[in-house]
Short mmCIF file of C-alpha atoms in Angstrom, two decimals:
data_model
loop_
_atom_site.label_atom_id
_atom_site.label_comp_id
_atom_site.label_asym_id
_atom_site.label_seq_id
_atom_site.Cartn_x
_atom_site.Cartn_y
_atom_site.Cartn_z
CA UNK A 1 12.07 -30.71 -66.94
CA UNK A 2 8.69 -29.36 -68.05
CA UNK A 3 5.32 -31.06 -68.27
CA UNK A 4 6.58 -34.59 -67.62
CA UNK A 5 5.01 -37.28 -65.49
CA UNK A 6 7.48 -39.38 -63.53
CA UNK A 7 5.97 -42.85 -63.88
CA UNK A 8 5.59 -45.72 -61.46
CA UNK A 9 7.35 -49.00 -62.30
CA UNK A 10 5.06 -51.99 -61.72
CA UNK A 11 4.88 -55.55 -62.99
CA UNK A 12 8.03 -55.01 -65.00
CA UNK A 13 6.86 -51.87 -66.85
CA UNK A 14 6.76 -48.09 -66.48
CA UNK A 15 3.12 -47.14 -65.94
CA UNK A 16 1.06 -43.97 -65.82
CA UNK A 17 -1.60 -43.23 -63.22
CA UNK A 18 -4.74 -41.12 -63.05
CA UNK A 19 -3.71 -40.28 -59.49
CA UNK A 20 -0.83 -37.78 -59.65
CA UNK A 21 0.77 -35.02 -57.61
CA UNK A 22 2.90 -32.12 -58.78
CA UNK A 23 6.54 -32.10 -57.76
CA UNK A 24 7.74 -29.11 -55.72
CA UNK A 25 9.64 -26.48 -57.64
CA UNK A 26 8.85 -27.98 -61.03
CA UNK A 27 7.02 -26.44 -63.96
CA UNK A 28 4.21 -28.91 -64.46
CA UNK A 29 6.07 -32.14 -63.69
CA UNK A 30 3.85 -34.64 -61.91
CA UNK A 31 4.44 -37.92 -60.10
CA UNK A 32 2.29 -40.96 -60.82
CA UNK A 33 0.91 -42.38 -57.56
CA UNK A 34 0.01 -46.03 -57.02
CA UNK A 35 -3.37 -46.46 -55.26
CA UNK A 36 -3.51 -49.08 -52.53
CA UNK A 37 -6.00 -51.21 -54.45
CA UNK A 38 -3.53 -51.41 -57.35
CA UNK A 39 -0.72 -52.39 -54.98
CA UNK A 40 -2.91 -55.21 -53.63
CA UNK A 41 -3.37 -56.53 -57.16
CA UNK A 42 0.37 -56.24 -57.77
CA UNK A 43 1.12 -58.33 -54.69
CA UNK A 44 -1.11 -61.09 -56.05
CA UNK A 45 0.74 -60.80 -59.37
CA UNK A 46 4.08 -61.05 -57.55
CA UNK A 47 3.02 -64.19 -55.69
CA UNK A 48 2.20 -65.90 -58.97
CA UNK A 49 5.27 -64.61 -60.83
CA UNK A 50 7.95 -65.23 -58.18
CA UNK A 51 8.14 -69.04 -58.49
CA UNK A 52 8.79 -68.73 -62.23
CA UNK A 53 11.65 -66.23 -61.97
CA UNK A 54 15.09 -67.58 -62.95
CA UNK A 55 17.87 -67.44 -60.37
CA UNK A 56 19.60 -64.08 -60.27
CA UNK A 57 23.38 -64.33 -59.88
CA UNK A 58 26.10 -61.70 -59.85
CA UNK A 59 23.98 -59.19 -57.95
CA UNK A 60 26.89 -57.22 -56.54
CA UNK A 61 28.40 -56.67 -59.97
CA UNK A 62 25.05 -55.60 -61.42
CA UNK A 63 24.56 -53.12 -58.58
CA UNK A 64 27.98 -51.57 -59.08
CA UNK A 65 27.31 -51.23 -62.81
CA UNK A 66 23.93 -49.67 -62.08
CA UNK A 67 25.45 -47.11 -59.71
CA UNK A 68 28.03 -46.10 -62.30
CA UNK A 69 25.23 -45.61 -64.81
CA UNK A 70 23.19 -43.71 -62.20
CA UNK A 71 26.06 -41.26 -61.76
CA UNK A 72 27.26 -40.78 -65.33
CA UNK A 73 25.04 -42.29 -68.04
CA UNK A 74 22.10 -41.24 -70.15
CA UNK A 75 19.18 -43.40 -69.01
CA UNK A 76 15.57 -43.90 -70.03
CA UNK A 77 13.43 -42.87 -67.06
CA UNK A 78 9.73 -43.60 -67.32
CA UNK A 79 7.82 -40.47 -68.28
CA UNK A 80 10.93 -38.30 -68.35
CA UNK A 81 12.53 -39.99 -71.35
CA UNK A 82 16.25 -39.86 -72.08
CA UNK A 83 17.94 -38.30 -69.06
CA UNK A 84 21.66 -37.51 -69.07
CA UNK A 85 23.72 -37.14 -65.91
CA UNK A 86 23.62 -33.38 -66.45
CA UNK A 87 19.83 -33.48 -66.92
CA UNK A 88 19.51 -35.40 -63.65
CA UNK A 89 21.52 -32.83 -61.74
CA UNK A 90 19.54 -29.97 -63.27
CA UNK A 91 16.26 -31.67 -62.36
CA UNK A 92 17.37 -32.17 -58.75
CA UNK A 93 18.42 -28.52 -58.55
CA UNK A 94 15.07 -27.38 -59.93
CA UNK A 95 12.76 -29.65 -57.94
CA UNK A 96 14.69 -30.41 -54.75
CA UNK A 97 17.19 -27.57 -54.46
CA UNK A 98 20.21 -29.89 -54.42
CA UNK A 99 23.39 -28.25 -55.75
CA UNK A 100 25.54 -30.19 -58.21
CA UNK A 101 28.55 -30.68 -55.89
CA UNK A 102 26.26 -32.28 -53.31
CA UNK A 103 24.80 -34.63 -55.93
CA UNK A 104 28.33 -35.59 -57.02
CA UNK A 105 29.32 -36.32 -53.42
CA UNK A 106 26.23 -38.43 -52.76
CA UNK A 107 26.66 -40.46 -55.97
CA UNK A 108 30.22 -41.25 -54.92
CA UNK A 109 29.06 -42.23 -51.42
CA UNK A 110 26.52 -44.69 -52.85
CA UNK A 111 29.09 -46.39 -55.06
CA UNK A 112 31.70 -46.52 -52.29
CA UNK A 113 29.26 -48.05 -49.81
CA UNK A 114 28.39 -50.95 -52.11
CA UNK A 115 32.00 -51.38 -53.25
CA UNK A 116 33.29 -51.73 -49.68
CA UNK A 117 30.69 -54.20 -48.45
CA UNK A 118 31.66 -57.59 -47.16
CA UNK A 119 30.46 -60.92 -48.47
CA UNK A 120 27.15 -60.78 -50.29
CA UNK A 121 24.18 -62.23 -48.36
CA UNK A 122 22.34 -65.34 -49.45
CA UNK A 123 19.13 -64.08 -51.08
CA UNK A 124 15.78 -65.18 -49.65
CA UNK A 125 12.27 -65.24 -51.10
CA UNK A 126 10.94 -62.10 -49.46
CA UNK A 127 9.41 -59.05 -51.10
CA UNK A 128 10.91 -55.97 -49.42
CA UNK A 129 9.60 -52.43 -49.19
CA UNK A 130 12.08 -49.55 -48.90
CA UNK A 131 10.37 -46.25 -48.01
CA UNK A 132 12.75 -43.38 -48.71
CA UNK A 133 13.09 -39.88 -47.23
CA UNK A 134 13.23 -36.65 -49.20
CA UNK A 135 16.27 -35.11 -47.53
CA UNK A 136 19.01 -37.19 -49.23
CA UNK A 137 19.20 -39.86 -51.91
CA UNK A 138 22.12 -41.61 -50.19
CA UNK A 139 19.40 -43.69 -48.53
CA UNK A 140 19.16 -45.51 -51.87
CA UNK A 141 21.92 -47.61 -50.34
CA UNK A 142 19.13 -49.50 -48.58
CA UNK A 143 17.59 -50.32 -51.96
CA UNK A 144 20.94 -51.77 -53.03
CA UNK A 145 21.24 -53.71 -49.79
CA UNK A 146 17.77 -55.21 -50.09
CA UNK A 147 18.22 -55.93 -53.79
CA UNK A 148 21.09 -58.22 -52.83
CA UNK A 149 19.16 -60.10 -50.16
CA UNK A 150 15.53 -60.12 -51.38
CA UNK A 151 13.60 -61.82 -54.14
CA UNK A 152 12.09 -58.47 -55.06
CA UNK A 153 12.14 -54.85 -53.89
CA UNK A 154 9.41 -52.24 -54.02
CA UNK A 155 10.72 -48.69 -53.58
CA UNK A 156 8.43 -46.01 -52.19
CA UNK A 157 10.12 -42.69 -53.00
CA UNK A 158 9.51 -39.46 -51.19
CA UNK A 159 7.01 -37.23 -52.94
CA UNK A 160 9.43 -34.36 -52.29
CA UNK A 161 12.25 -36.03 -54.24
CA UNK A 162 11.30 -39.10 -56.33
CA UNK A 163 13.70 -38.40 -59.20
CA UNK A 164 16.70 -40.22 -57.75
CA UNK A 165 14.68 -43.37 -57.02
CA UNK A 166 13.23 -43.36 -60.55
CA UNK A 167 16.73 -42.94 -61.98
CA UNK A 168 18.07 -45.83 -59.87
CA UNK A 169 15.32 -48.10 -61.21
CA UNK A 170 16.26 -47.03 -64.74
CA UNK A 171 19.94 -47.69 -63.98
CA UNK A 172 19.20 -51.16 -62.61
CA UNK A 173 17.21 -52.03 -65.72
CA UNK A 174 20.00 -50.74 -67.96
CA UNK A 175 22.51 -52.85 -66.03
CA UNK A 176 20.48 -56.00 -66.64
CA UNK A 177 18.46 -56.28 -63.42
CA UNK A 178 15.31 -58.37 -64.03
CA UNK A 179 12.36 -56.00 -64.41
CA UNK A 180 10.04 -58.22 -62.37
CA UNK A 181 12.31 -57.96 -59.32
CA UNK A 182 12.17 -54.18 -58.90
CA UNK A 183 9.27 -51.77 -58.44
CA UNK A 184 8.75 -48.04 -57.94
CA UNK A 185 5.63 -47.36 -55.88
CA UNK A 186 5.06 -43.64 -55.25
CA UNK A 187 2.18 -43.30 -52.82
CA UNK A 188 0.49 -40.93 -50.43
CA UNK A 189 1.75 -40.97 -46.84
CA UNK A 190 -1.48 -42.60 -45.68
CA UNK A 191 -0.83 -45.52 -48.07
CA UNK A 192 2.46 -46.42 -46.37
CA UNK A 193 0.78 -48.69 -43.82
CA UNK A 194 -0.93 -50.55 -46.64
CA UNK A 195 2.38 -51.11 -48.42
CA UNK A 196 3.83 -52.40 -45.17
CA UNK A 197 1.04 -54.96 -44.90
CA UNK A 198 1.59 -56.08 -48.49
CA UNK A 199 5.34 -56.71 -48.20
CA UNK A 200 7.40 -59.15 -46.16
CA UNK A 201 10.32 -57.01 -45.00
CA UNK A 202 10.44 -53.24 -44.53
CA UNK A 203 13.10 -50.54 -44.41
CA UNK A 204 11.57 -47.18 -43.54
CA UNK A 205 13.13 -43.74 -43.17
CA UNK A 206 11.27 -41.03 -41.31
CA UNK A 207 11.11 -38.47 -38.52
CA UNK A 208 10.12 -38.89 -34.91
CA UNK A 209 6.37 -38.96 -35.62
CA UNK A 210 6.63 -41.70 -38.21
CA UNK A 211 9.06 -43.61 -36.00
CA UNK A 212 6.53 -43.64 -33.16
CA UNK A 213 3.74 -44.81 -35.46
CA UNK A 214 5.70 -47.71 -36.97
CA UNK A 215 7.89 -48.82 -34.10
CA UNK A 216 6.01 -52.06 -33.44
CA UNK A 217 5.64 -53.21 -37.04
CA UNK A 218 7.08 -56.69 -37.66
CA UNK A 219 10.14 -57.25 -39.87
CA UNK A 220 10.88 -53.54 -39.77
CA UNK A 221 14.18 -51.68 -39.92
CA UNK A 222 13.42 -48.10 -38.95
CA UNK A 223 15.86 -45.27 -39.62
CA UNK A 224 14.70 -42.37 -37.47
CA UNK A 225 16.32 -39.30 -35.95
CA UNK A 226 20.02 -39.62 -35.11
CA UNK A 227 20.21 -36.65 -32.69
CA UNK A 228 23.97 -36.37 -33.26
CA UNK A 229 25.94 -34.68 -30.50
CA UNK A 230 29.54 -33.58 -30.02
CA UNK A 231 31.39 -33.51 -26.71
CA UNK A 232 33.99 -30.74 -26.56
CA UNK A 233 36.79 -31.34 -24.02
CA UNK A 234 37.98 -28.43 -21.92
CA UNK A 235 41.54 -28.63 -23.30
CA UNK A 236 40.45 -28.05 -26.93
CA UNK A 237 40.92 -24.47 -28.11
CA UNK A 238 38.00 -22.57 -29.56
CA UNK A 239 39.66 -22.35 -32.98
CA UNK A 240 40.36 -26.10 -33.07
CA UNK A 241 36.85 -26.86 -31.87
CA UNK A 242 35.32 -24.77 -34.67
CA UNK A 243 37.52 -26.45 -37.28
CA UNK A 244 36.43 -29.87 -36.00
CA UNK A 245 32.74 -29.05 -35.59
CA UNK A 246 31.99 -27.11 -38.76
CA UNK A 247 31.87 -30.13 -41.10
CA UNK A 248 30.03 -32.20 -38.50
CA UNK A 249 27.26 -29.60 -38.42
CA UNK A 250 27.31 -28.38 -42.02
CA UNK A 251 28.40 -31.29 -44.24
CA UNK A 252 25.74 -32.62 -46.63
CA UNK A 253 23.73 -29.45 -46.04
CA UNK A 254 22.92 -30.68 -42.54
CA UNK A 255 20.54 -33.29 -43.95
CA UNK A 256 22.04 -36.49 -42.56
CA UNK A 257 20.88 -38.16 -39.36
CA UNK A 258 24.56 -38.24 -38.39
CA UNK A 259 25.00 -34.46 -38.47
CA UNK A 260 25.74 -32.86 -35.10
CA UNK A 261 22.72 -31.08 -33.60
CA UNK A 262 23.93 -30.62 -30.02
CA UNK A 263 27.35 -29.41 -28.86
CA UNK A 264 28.18 -29.99 -25.19
CA UNK A 265 30.93 -28.13 -23.30
CA UNK A 266 31.99 -28.60 -19.69
CA UNK A 267 31.86 -24.93 -18.65
CA UNK A 268 29.52 -22.00 -19.47
CA UNK A 269 32.28 -19.64 -20.61
CA UNK A 270 33.68 -22.27 -22.98
CA UNK A 271 30.22 -22.83 -24.42
CA UNK A 272 29.72 -19.09 -24.93
CA UNK A 273 33.07 -18.57 -26.67
CA UNK A 274 32.62 -21.59 -28.89
CA UNK A 275 29.04 -20.68 -29.78
CA UNK A 276 30.02 -17.18 -30.92
CA UNK A 277 32.89 -18.47 -33.06
CA UNK A 278 30.95 -21.37 -34.56
CA UNK A 279 27.99 -19.11 -35.35
CA UNK A 280 30.30 -16.79 -37.30
CA UNK A 281 31.67 -19.75 -39.26
CA UNK A 282 28.14 -20.94 -40.08
CA UNK A 283 27.11 -17.44 -41.14
CA UNK A 284 29.98 -17.48 -43.64
CA UNK A 285 28.69 -20.58 -45.46
CA UNK A 286 27.23 -20.08 -48.91
CA UNK A 287 25.17 -22.31 -51.25
CA UNK A 288 28.16 -22.82 -53.58
CA UNK A 289 30.92 -23.03 -50.95
CA UNK A 290 32.96 -25.86 -49.45
CA UNK A 291 29.91 -27.04 -47.54
CA UNK A 292 27.13 -26.24 -50.05
CA UNK A 293 23.65 -25.40 -48.83
CA UNK A 294 20.56 -26.99 -50.34
CA UNK A 295 17.52 -24.90 -51.25
CA UNK A 296 13.86 -25.55 -50.50
CA UNK A 297 11.37 -25.74 -53.36
CA UNK A 298 8.07 -26.33 -51.55
CA UNK A 299 6.28 -23.03 -50.83
CA UNK A 300 6.85 -21.97 -47.23
CA UNK A 301 9.10 -24.92 -46.40
CA UNK A 302 12.29 -22.93 -45.76
CA UNK A 303 10.64 -20.47 -43.41
CA UNK A 304 8.73 -23.25 -41.67
CA UNK A 305 11.93 -25.22 -41.07
CA UNK A 306 13.64 -22.13 -39.66
CA UNK A 307 10.65 -21.38 -37.41
CA UNK A 308 10.91 -24.86 -35.93
CA UNK A 309 14.06 -23.57 -34.21
CA UNK A 310 12.75 -20.18 -33.08
CA UNK A 311 9.52 -21.72 -31.82
CA UNK A 312 11.53 -23.93 -29.45
CA UNK A 313 13.64 -21.16 -27.92
CA UNK A 314 13.33 -20.57 -24.21
CA UNK A 315 13.26 -16.91 -23.09
CA UNK A 316 16.99 -16.57 -22.29
CA UNK A 317 18.35 -18.72 -25.15
CA UNK A 318 20.34 -16.77 -27.75
CA UNK A 319 20.16 -17.24 -31.51
CA UNK A 320 23.67 -16.21 -32.56
CA UNK A 321 23.56 -16.70 -36.33
CA UNK A 322 22.40 -13.61 -38.18
CA UNK A 323 20.83 -14.61 -41.47
CA UNK A 324 17.06 -14.96 -41.81
CA UNK A 325 15.25 -17.55 -43.87
CA UNK A 326 14.05 -16.68 -47.36
CA UNK A 327 11.47 -18.32 -49.60
CA UNK A 328 14.08 -20.84 -50.78
CA UNK A 329 16.83 -20.98 -48.15
CA UNK A 330 16.91 -21.86 -44.48
CA UNK A 331 20.43 -20.67 -43.57
CA UNK A 332 22.49 -22.36 -40.85
CA UNK A 333 21.38 -21.58 -37.33
CA UNK A 334 23.16 -21.82 -33.98
CA UNK A 335 21.58 -21.29 -30.57
CA UNK A 336 23.39 -20.88 -27.25
CA UNK A 337 21.15 -22.49 -24.65
CA UNK A 338 20.76 -20.58 -21.42
CA UNK A 339 22.14 -21.90 -18.16
CA UNK A 340 24.44 -24.68 -17.07
CA UNK A 341 22.68 -28.04 -17.28
CA UNK A 342 23.33 -29.92 -14.04
CA UNK A 343 20.64 -32.60 -14.48
CA UNK A 344 18.85 -34.08 -17.49
CA UNK A 345 16.65 -31.45 -19.12
CA UNK A 346 14.25 -32.12 -22.03
CA UNK A 347 15.05 -28.82 -23.74
CA UNK A 348 13.18 -28.91 -27.08
CA UNK A 349 16.30 -27.88 -29.04
CA UNK A 350 18.54 -30.66 -27.71
CA UNK A 351 18.72 -33.16 -30.55
CA UNK A 352 16.29 -31.16 -32.68
CA UNK A 353 16.55 -32.27 -36.32
CA UNK A 354 15.94 -29.97 -39.27
CA UNK A 355 16.89 -30.28 -42.98
CA UNK A 356 19.61 -27.61 -42.77
CA UNK A 357 22.73 -27.05 -40.62
CA UNK A 358 21.67 -26.39 -37.03
CA UNK A 359 23.33 -26.81 -33.64
CA UNK A 360 22.44 -25.99 -30.04
CA UNK A 361 25.47 -25.28 -27.85
CA UNK A 362 25.30 -25.74 -24.09
CA UNK A 363 27.38 -26.48 -21.03
CA UNK A 364 26.52 -29.43 -18.82
CA UNK A 365 27.51 -31.53 -15.86
CA UNK A 366 28.27 -35.25 -16.38
CA UNK A 367 24.73 -36.37 -15.49
CA UNK A 368 23.14 -34.11 -18.08
CA UNK A 369 25.79 -35.00 -20.65
CA UNK A 370 25.14 -38.69 -20.11
CA UNK A 371 21.42 -38.18 -20.73
CA UNK A 372 22.13 -36.36 -24.00
CA UNK A 373 24.52 -39.01 -25.29
CA UNK A 374 22.13 -41.81 -24.29
CA UNK A 375 19.53 -40.29 -26.61
CA UNK A 376 21.97 -39.89 -29.53
CA UNK A 377 22.81 -42.45 -32.18
CA UNK A 378 25.96 -40.51 -33.13
CA UNK A 379 28.29 -39.22 -30.41
CA UNK A 380 31.47 -37.44 -31.54
CA UNK A 381 34.66 -36.77 -29.61
CA UNK A 382 37.63 -34.97 -31.19
CA UNK A 383 40.16 -37.65 -30.28
CA UNK A 384 38.28 -40.17 -32.44
CA UNK A 385 37.13 -37.81 -35.23
CA UNK A 386 34.05 -39.96 -35.68
CA UNK A 387 31.01 -41.44 -33.98
CA UNK A 388 31.65 -43.20 -30.69
#
């Protein structure tokens, strides 16, 4: 992908913009940004166009068709042109560092999620904004969800990875989705609040800082940090614990909010033994292995992400994984936290979220364990093999 401009999709058409930004890792590919003043005009256009739109039926079937096309078909993506499934995967590898097996897995997850849903909702007359993250395109599931329940959907892609959102818009159009009911609105981070004011319902993905800034917005569904944790019982062997924990930490390149970030044992010696063994297993992971690792394409991003762990170490904590970050890879990291936690402790590595596999292992008393689980959206126990 060389020299292209990934276009916005507004008022039923792919459109260029004088305001653009270069995609990370690309060779001249730029993303068309929608200025806030243009979005204001588009909202006025939407208000006049919405009453004239014909009823849209069969939404679930259209979505399933679109997701099949998204995965496998050659589609016309604004600015990019004809894009095959292979082209899409190559572009994601080049610009976002996503390996092909991970893209295959995430495409399947999107289709399965929509396929297994219950009864379709009754659509309303709202215009919904879905603001996506850059760590995984499985969050496009929220676009599908809102497309079923809303009169129209504006998608704000991440500037770090807008290609999947643009391809989904192209797939929806190819499946027969009305062009007036879908929009692609790339925008600067500072324009997000303006897009929130212009739309009626909002689904926003973001980190802790964004979550704090938007918490009180009306009609908002906020997907923030999950702070996943795993509770390791004392009767589970180290080998069995490693087998259970490795995919929880490393699946999906550690980029999901449901990945385990904190591993809690009952006793210090158990925590130490498990940490050493799990660190060795994480050190053995490779970009093209069973649990593939994603690369970083923005200059300095891999080393910065890795430093976010080392900068939070307390003096006696031990980083047990051995690989150092490179320009393009932040390898898995595991830290054994010092001490036995008897009371709640706001250690900066407990629940720390990074876009690569990372876990902090510690031992704790029930009071400290309860505080950790209370702050986690995903709590795993081996008997259940899933979130509590």
